Amino acid sequence: EEGCLCILQRLHGTDFCIAVKPVSPKPFSIRTAGSHAAQVSLEEGEKLSLTCYITVAVGQGLDSVKERALGRIQEAENVGAEELYRVHAREWTDFWDKSYVSLPEKMDYLENLWYLNLYYANSEMKGAYPAHFCNGIWGSYHDFVPWGGYFHYNTQHAIAPLEAANHPELMETYYRFRWEQLPYARIFAENIRKGKGAFYTDVCDMKGRMDRATKDNCTPGSQIAMAMYRHYRYTGDKGFLEQTALPVMRATAEYYLDKLVLGEDGCYHIHATNGYESPFVLTDDTITDLSMIRALFGAL
């Protein structure tokens, strides 16, 4: 369509379109080669050149994502491959200039991991959705993902180091996702946990809807809230503090306030919760709850 190859796929939660436009000074033809394949054929010649513009659009509705993908391809072609590459190279140079590590030679492996993880983060964390914690956009076995949805416990390992590496911009998609999830967290607190404020479960889908299997672990919300607070402390962005971080901090703290019970020993207690990876064991004064209550209340 419009000189492009388009592959469209409808998934459970979203749709996507991959669009590829080949450009060559020599004549060529495009044909459909299968349900998920297309073929470009160029005339024979001593010297052949081919430039391919490629994009992926994600969203709701196949027509919508196809239109967006084709629009991006046209914008890219208007700019031209050379200018696109020049901008691309400059952006990566600016990215690597923001931080570095230099470790002793015997720690080369660890140093390589640091750079690889930053490369992965910059390549996948600026889209419409946060990167998935299972290999991100680099699936090792076709499009198979062992665990669907977003797991807060696992995801935080990928995002926690980014601000210390001087790349707070890579967190913006993640924080926007969690902010947009706040209405679902309020509904879950009221209807499932029978409490006030907001309750973020450890697991949610890409639309932000909560998973009931992790309904007894109370700490993800406060950890998300404190990550937002640290983002403000790092960037000094008061607009982010007022519009995003504080509403989430207050809502998750309100849930804890509602559930704390003053005991005969003069101390406040929280009952029947659990920690990570222990969904069938309910305990009183779970250590992760006590730690996050002290951190969150202190920050507020």
Short mmCIF file of C-alpha atoms in Angstrom, two decimals:
data_model
loop_
_atom_site.label_atom_id
_atom_site.label_comp_id
_atom_site.label_asym_id
_atom_site.label_seq_id
_atom_site.Cartn_x
_atom_site.Cartn_y
_atom_site.Cartn_z
CA GLU A 1 0.00 0.00 0.00
CA GLU A 2 1.40 3.40 -1.09
CA GLY A 3 4.60 1.64 -2.16
CA CYS A 4 5.03 0.09 1.31
CA LEU A 5 4.99 -3.40 2.70
CA CYS A 6 2.58 -3.55 5.64
CA ILE A 7 2.24 -6.34 8.17
CA LEU A 8 -0.71 -5.95 10.52
CA GLN A 9 -1.32 -7.97 13.67
CA ARG A 10 -4.19 -7.94 16.15
CA LEU A 11 -3.25 -9.01 19.68
CA HIS A 12 -5.34 -9.33 22.85
CA GLY A 13 -4.62 -5.86 24.20
CA THR A 14 -3.39 -3.88 21.23
CA ASP A 15 -2.77 -3.84 17.49
CA PHE A 16 0.39 -3.09 15.56
CA CYS A 17 1.59 -2.42 12.04
CA ILE A 18 5.09 -2.84 10.65
CA ALA A 19 5.59 -0.73 7.53
CA VAL A 20 8.60 -0.94 5.22
CA LYS A 21 9.19 1.25 2.18
CA PRO A 22 11.98 0.27 -0.22
CA VAL A 23 13.54 3.04 -2.31
CA SER A 24 15.91 2.36 -5.21
CA PRO A 25 17.04 4.22 -8.34
CA LYS A 26 16.40 1.00 -10.30
CA PRO A 27 12.89 -0.33 -10.98
CA PHE A 28 11.57 -2.95 -8.57
CA SER A 29 8.36 -4.78 -7.81
CA ILE A 30 6.57 -5.67 -4.56
CA ARG A 31 4.33 -8.69 -4.11
CA THR A 32 2.65 -10.54 -1.27
CA ALA A 33 4.53 -13.75 -0.54
CA GLY A 34 2.42 -15.20 2.29
CA SER A 35 0.11 -14.28 5.15
CA HIS A 36 3.00 -12.60 7.00
CA ALA A 37 5.50 -12.00 4.20
CA ALA A 38 6.11 -9.72 1.25
CA GLN A 39 8.84 -9.68 -1.35
CA VAL A 40 10.76 -6.95 -3.14
CA SER A 41 12.37 -7.87 -6.48
CA LEU A 42 14.96 -5.63 -8.17
CA GLU A 43 16.13 -5.81 -11.75
CA GLU A 44 19.55 -7.39 -12.24
CA GLY A 45 22.50 -5.07 -12.58
CA GLU A 46 26.19 -4.74 -11.86
CA LYS A 47 25.46 -2.42 -8.97
CA LEU A 48 22.29 -2.40 -6.90
CA SER A 49 21.31 -0.03 -4.10
CA LEU A 50 18.27 -0.15 -1.88
CA THR A 51 17.24 2.03 1.05
CA CYS A 52 14.51 0.73 3.37
CA TYR A 53 12.48 2.96 5.68
CA ILE A 54 11.02 0.91 8.53
CA THR A 55 8.62 1.78 11.34
CA VAL A 56 6.31 0.11 13.84
CA ALA A 57 3.08 1.68 15.09
CA VAL A 58 1.19 0.36 18.12
CA GLY A 59 -2.31 1.26 19.28
CA GLN A 60 -5.98 0.41 19.08
CA GLY A 61 -7.51 -0.47 15.70
CA LEU A 62 -5.75 -1.89 12.64
CA ASP A 63 -6.77 0.99 10.36
CA SER A 64 -5.50 3.54 12.88
CA VAL A 65 -2.08 1.92 13.37
CA LYS A 66 -1.65 1.38 9.64
CA GLU A 67 -2.41 5.03 8.93
CA ARG A 68 0.08 6.10 11.62
CA ALA A 69 2.79 3.78 10.28
CA LEU A 70 2.35 4.97 6.70
CA GLY A 71 2.43 8.57 7.89
CA ARG A 72 5.71 8.00 9.70
CA ILE A 73 7.24 6.35 6.63
CA GLN A 74 6.26 9.34 4.51
CA GLU A 75 7.75 11.77 7.06
CA ALA A 76 10.99 9.78 7.13
CA GLU A 77 11.26 9.70 3.35
CA ASN A 78 10.66 13.45 3.20
CA VAL A 79 13.56 13.99 5.61
CA GLY A 80 15.82 11.57 3.77
CA ALA A 81 18.06 8.73 4.90
CA GLU A 82 21.23 10.79 5.24
CA GLU A 83 19.63 13.44 7.46
CA LEU A 84 17.87 10.76 9.54
CA TYR A 85 21.19 9.05 10.16
CA ARG A 86 22.90 12.34 11.01
CA VAL A 87 20.26 13.12 13.65
CA HIS A 88 20.38 9.52 14.90
CA ALA A 89 24.16 9.64 15.33
CA ARG A 90 24.03 13.00 17.12
CA GLU A 91 21.36 11.77 19.54
CA TRP A 92 23.41 8.69 20.45
CA THR A 93 26.51 10.80 20.92
CA ASP A 94 24.60 13.08 23.28
CA PHE A 95 23.25 10.04 25.10
CA TRP A 96 26.67 8.48 25.72
CA ASP A 97 28.13 11.81 26.81
CA LYS A 98 25.84 11.90 29.85
CA SER A 99 27.59 9.18 31.84
CA TYR A 100 30.17 6.41 31.69
CA VAL A 101 31.87 3.79 33.84
CA SER A 102 35.48 2.65 33.66
CA LEU A 103 36.25 -0.49 35.66
CA PRO A 104 39.48 -2.50 36.09
CA GLU A 105 40.26 -4.85 33.21
CA LYS A 106 39.23 -7.94 35.17
CA MET A 107 35.71 -6.43 35.41
CA ASP A 108 35.23 -5.97 31.65
CA TYR A 109 32.18 -8.22 31.70
CA LEU A 110 30.42 -6.06 34.28
CA GLU A 111 31.38 -2.88 32.43
CA ASN A 112 29.98 -4.31 29.19
CA LEU A 113 26.71 -5.12 30.93
CA TRP A 114 26.41 -1.51 32.07
CA TYR A 115 26.70 -0.20 28.51
CA LEU A 116 24.50 -2.91 27.02
CA ASN A 117 21.70 -2.25 29.48
CA LEU A 118 21.81 1.49 28.77
CA TYR A 119 21.73 0.74 25.04
CA TYR A 120 18.70 -1.48 25.53
CA ALA A 121 16.98 1.14 27.68
CA ASN A 122 17.49 3.97 25.21
CA SER A 123 16.25 1.75 22.38
CA GLU A 124 13.01 0.62 23.99
CA MET A 125 11.90 2.86 26.85
CA LYS A 126 10.68 5.93 24.97
CA GLY A 127 7.59 4.47 23.29
CA ALA A 128 3.92 4.42 24.21
CA TYR A 129 4.39 1.65 26.79
CA PRO A 130 7.15 0.70 29.24
CA ALA A 131 9.50 -2.05 28.15
CA HIS A 132 8.50 -5.54 29.21
CA PHE A 133 10.82 -7.14 31.75
CA CYS A 134 11.26 -10.38 29.75
CA ASN A 135 13.93 -9.40 27.21
CA GLY A 136 12.18 -6.14 26.36
CA ILE A 137 11.75 -5.85 22.59
CA TRP A 138 14.43 -8.49 21.95
CA GLY A 139 12.55 -11.76 22.23
CA SER A 140 14.90 -14.76 22.18
CA TYR A 141 12.25 -17.14 20.81
CA HIS A 142 10.04 -15.57 18.12
CA ASP A 143 7.28 -13.54 19.86
CA PHE A 144 6.98 -15.81 22.89
CA VAL A 145 6.88 -14.04 26.28
CA PRO A 146 7.00 -16.30 29.38
CA TRP A 147 4.96 -13.93 31.57
CA GLY A 148 2.40 -11.58 30.05
CA GLY A 149 1.58 -8.22 31.55
CA TYR A 150 3.77 -5.98 33.70
CA PHE A 151 5.31 -7.27 36.93
CA HIS A 152 6.34 -4.38 39.18
CA TYR A 153 8.76 -6.55 41.15
CA ASN A 154 10.66 -7.50 37.99
CA THR A 155 10.32 -4.23 36.10
CA GLN A 156 11.94 -2.14 38.85
CA HIS A 157 15.28 -3.90 38.27
CA ALA A 158 15.40 -2.45 34.74
CA ILE A 159 14.37 1.09 35.68
CA ALA A 160 15.92 1.66 39.13
CA PRO A 161 19.48 2.42 37.91
CA LEU A 162 18.57 4.79 35.09
CA GLU A 163 18.43 8.05 37.02
CA ALA A 164 21.70 7.33 38.79
CA ALA A 165 23.16 6.85 35.30
CA ASN A 166 21.99 10.41 34.45
CA HIS A 167 19.15 9.30 32.19
CA PRO A 168 15.91 10.35 33.92
CA GLU A 169 14.34 10.93 30.50
CA LEU A 170 14.13 7.16 30.05
CA MET A 171 11.72 6.96 32.98
CA GLU A 172 9.07 9.28 31.56
CA THR A 173 7.09 6.57 29.72
CA TYR A 174 7.07 4.38 32.84
CA TYR A 175 5.86 7.19 35.11
CA ARG A 176 3.16 8.21 32.64
CA PHE A 177 1.97 4.59 32.52
CA ARG A 178 1.75 4.42 36.33
CA TRP A 179 0.04 7.82 36.57
CA GLU A 180 -2.61 6.78 34.03
CA GLN A 181 -3.09 3.61 36.09
CA LEU A 182 -4.12 5.58 39.20
CA PRO A 183 -7.91 5.45 38.50
CA TYR A 184 -7.72 1.65 38.28
CA ALA A 185 -5.71 1.59 41.52
CA ARG A 186 -8.43 3.61 43.27
CA ILE A 187 -11.16 1.29 42.00
CA PHE A 188 -9.19 -1.77 43.12
CA ALA A 189 -8.64 -0.31 46.60
CA GLU A 190 -12.35 0.33 47.05
CA ASN A 191 -13.88 -2.76 45.43
CA ILE A 192 -11.32 -5.52 46.03
CA ARG A 193 -9.31 -4.40 49.06
CA LYS A 194 -12.25 -2.60 50.71
CA GLY A 195 -10.10 0.36 51.62
CA LYS A 196 -9.48 4.00 50.84
CA GLY A 197 -6.86 5.54 48.57
CA ALA A 198 -5.19 3.56 45.79
CA PHE A 199 -3.85 0.03 45.56
CA TYR A 200 -1.39 -1.02 42.85
CA THR A 201 -1.01 -4.78 42.44
CA ASP A 202 2.33 -6.32 41.54
CA VAL A 203 0.92 -7.46 38.17
CA CYS A 204 -1.19 -5.51 35.68
CA ASP A 205 -1.95 -5.62 31.97
CA MET A 206 -0.79 -3.05 29.41
CA LYS A 207 -3.97 -1.04 29.93
CA GLY A 208 -3.18 -0.69 33.64
CA ARG A 209 -5.87 -3.06 34.91
CA MET A 210 -4.94 -4.90 38.11
CA ASP A 211 -4.41 -8.63 38.55
CA ARG A 212 -6.21 -10.19 41.52
CA ALA A 213 -3.64 -12.98 42.01
CA THR A 214 -1.30 -10.45 43.68
CA LYS A 215 -4.00 -8.60 45.65
CA ASP A 216 -2.43 -9.21 49.09
CA ASN A 217 0.93 -7.60 48.37
CA CYS A 218 0.47 -3.96 49.37
CA THR A 219 3.93 -2.57 48.65
CA PRO A 220 4.04 -1.98 44.86
CA GLY A 221 2.02 1.23 45.11
CA SER A 222 4.26 2.81 47.71
CA GLN A 223 7.38 1.73 45.81
CA ILE A 224 6.02 3.29 42.60
CA ALA A 225 5.18 6.44 44.54
CA MET A 226 8.67 6.65 46.05
CA ALA A 227 10.26 6.10 42.65
CA MET A 228 8.29 9.12 41.43
CA TYR A 229 9.46 11.10 44.44
CA ARG A 230 13.10 10.20 43.75
CA HIS A 231 12.57 11.33 40.15
CA TYR A 232 11.52 14.73 41.46
CA ARG A 233 14.49 14.82 43.84
CA TYR A 234 16.80 14.04 40.95
CA THR A 235 15.34 16.40 38.35
CA GLY A 236 13.98 19.19 40.58
CA ASP A 237 10.86 19.22 38.38
CA LYS A 238 8.21 20.71 40.69
CA GLY A 239 5.53 20.37 38.02
CA PHE A 240 6.10 16.59 38.00
CA LEU A 241 6.01 16.55 41.81
CA GLU A 242 2.70 18.42 42.01
CA GLN A 243 0.89 16.85 39.06
CA THR A 244 2.15 13.26 39.10
CA ALA A 245 4.20 12.20 42.13
CA LEU A 246 2.21 13.76 45.00
CA PRO A 247 -1.22 12.44 43.90
CA VAL A 248 0.18 8.89 43.73
CA MET A 249 2.09 9.30 47.01
CA ARG A 250 -0.98 10.60 48.83
CA ALA A 251 -3.33 7.97 47.40
CA THR A 252 -1.07 5.03 48.28
CA ALA A 253 -0.37 6.47 51.74
CA GLU A 254 -4.11 6.89 52.31
CA TYR A 255 -4.56 3.17 51.72
CA TYR A 256 -1.96 2.34 54.36
CA LEU A 257 -3.48 4.87 56.80
CA ASP A 258 -6.83 3.18 56.37
CA LYS A 259 -5.41 -0.28 57.11
CA LEU A 260 -3.12 0.48 60.05
CA VAL A 261 -4.51 -0.61 63.44
CA LEU A 262 -3.33 0.71 66.81
CA GLY A 263 -2.46 -2.27 69.01
CA GLU A 264 -2.48 -2.70 72.77
CA ASP A 265 1.32 -2.35 72.67
CA GLY A 266 0.93 1.28 71.54
CA CYS A 267 2.28 0.51 68.04
CA TYR A 268 0.46 0.55 64.72
CA HIS A 269 0.14 -2.80 62.92
CA ILE A 270 -0.93 -3.97 59.49
CA HIS A 271 -2.53 -7.40 59.20
CA ALA A 272 -2.99 -10.15 56.60
CA THR A 273 -0.64 -9.04 53.83
CA ASN A 274 2.25 -10.76 52.07
CA GLY A 275 5.58 -10.08 50.45
CA TYR A 276 6.77 -10.88 46.96
CA GLU A 277 6.62 -14.43 45.60
CA SER A 278 4.54 -15.61 48.56
CA PRO A 279 0.92 -15.16 47.44
CA PHE A 280 -0.49 -17.91 49.66
CA VAL A 281 1.09 -16.83 52.95
CA LEU A 282 -0.59 -13.98 54.84
CA THR A 283 1.38 -12.40 57.65
CA ASP A 284 1.07 -9.53 60.11
CA ASP A 285 3.53 -6.63 59.97
CA THR A 286 5.11 -7.87 56.74
CA ILE A 287 8.57 -6.32 56.64
CA THR A 288 8.14 -4.80 53.16
CA ASP A 289 4.99 -3.00 54.37
CA LEU A 290 6.75 -1.63 57.46
CA SER A 291 9.69 -0.43 55.39
CA MET A 292 7.54 1.31 52.78
CA ILE A 293 5.20 2.89 55.35
CA ARG A 294 8.20 4.50 57.07
CA ALA A 295 9.71 5.66 53.76
CA LEU A 296 6.48 6.98 52.24
CA PHE A 297 5.09 8.65 55.34
CA GLY A 298 8.47 10.22 56.02
CA ALA A 299 8.66 11.66 52.51
CA LEU A 300 5.14 13.05 52.73
#
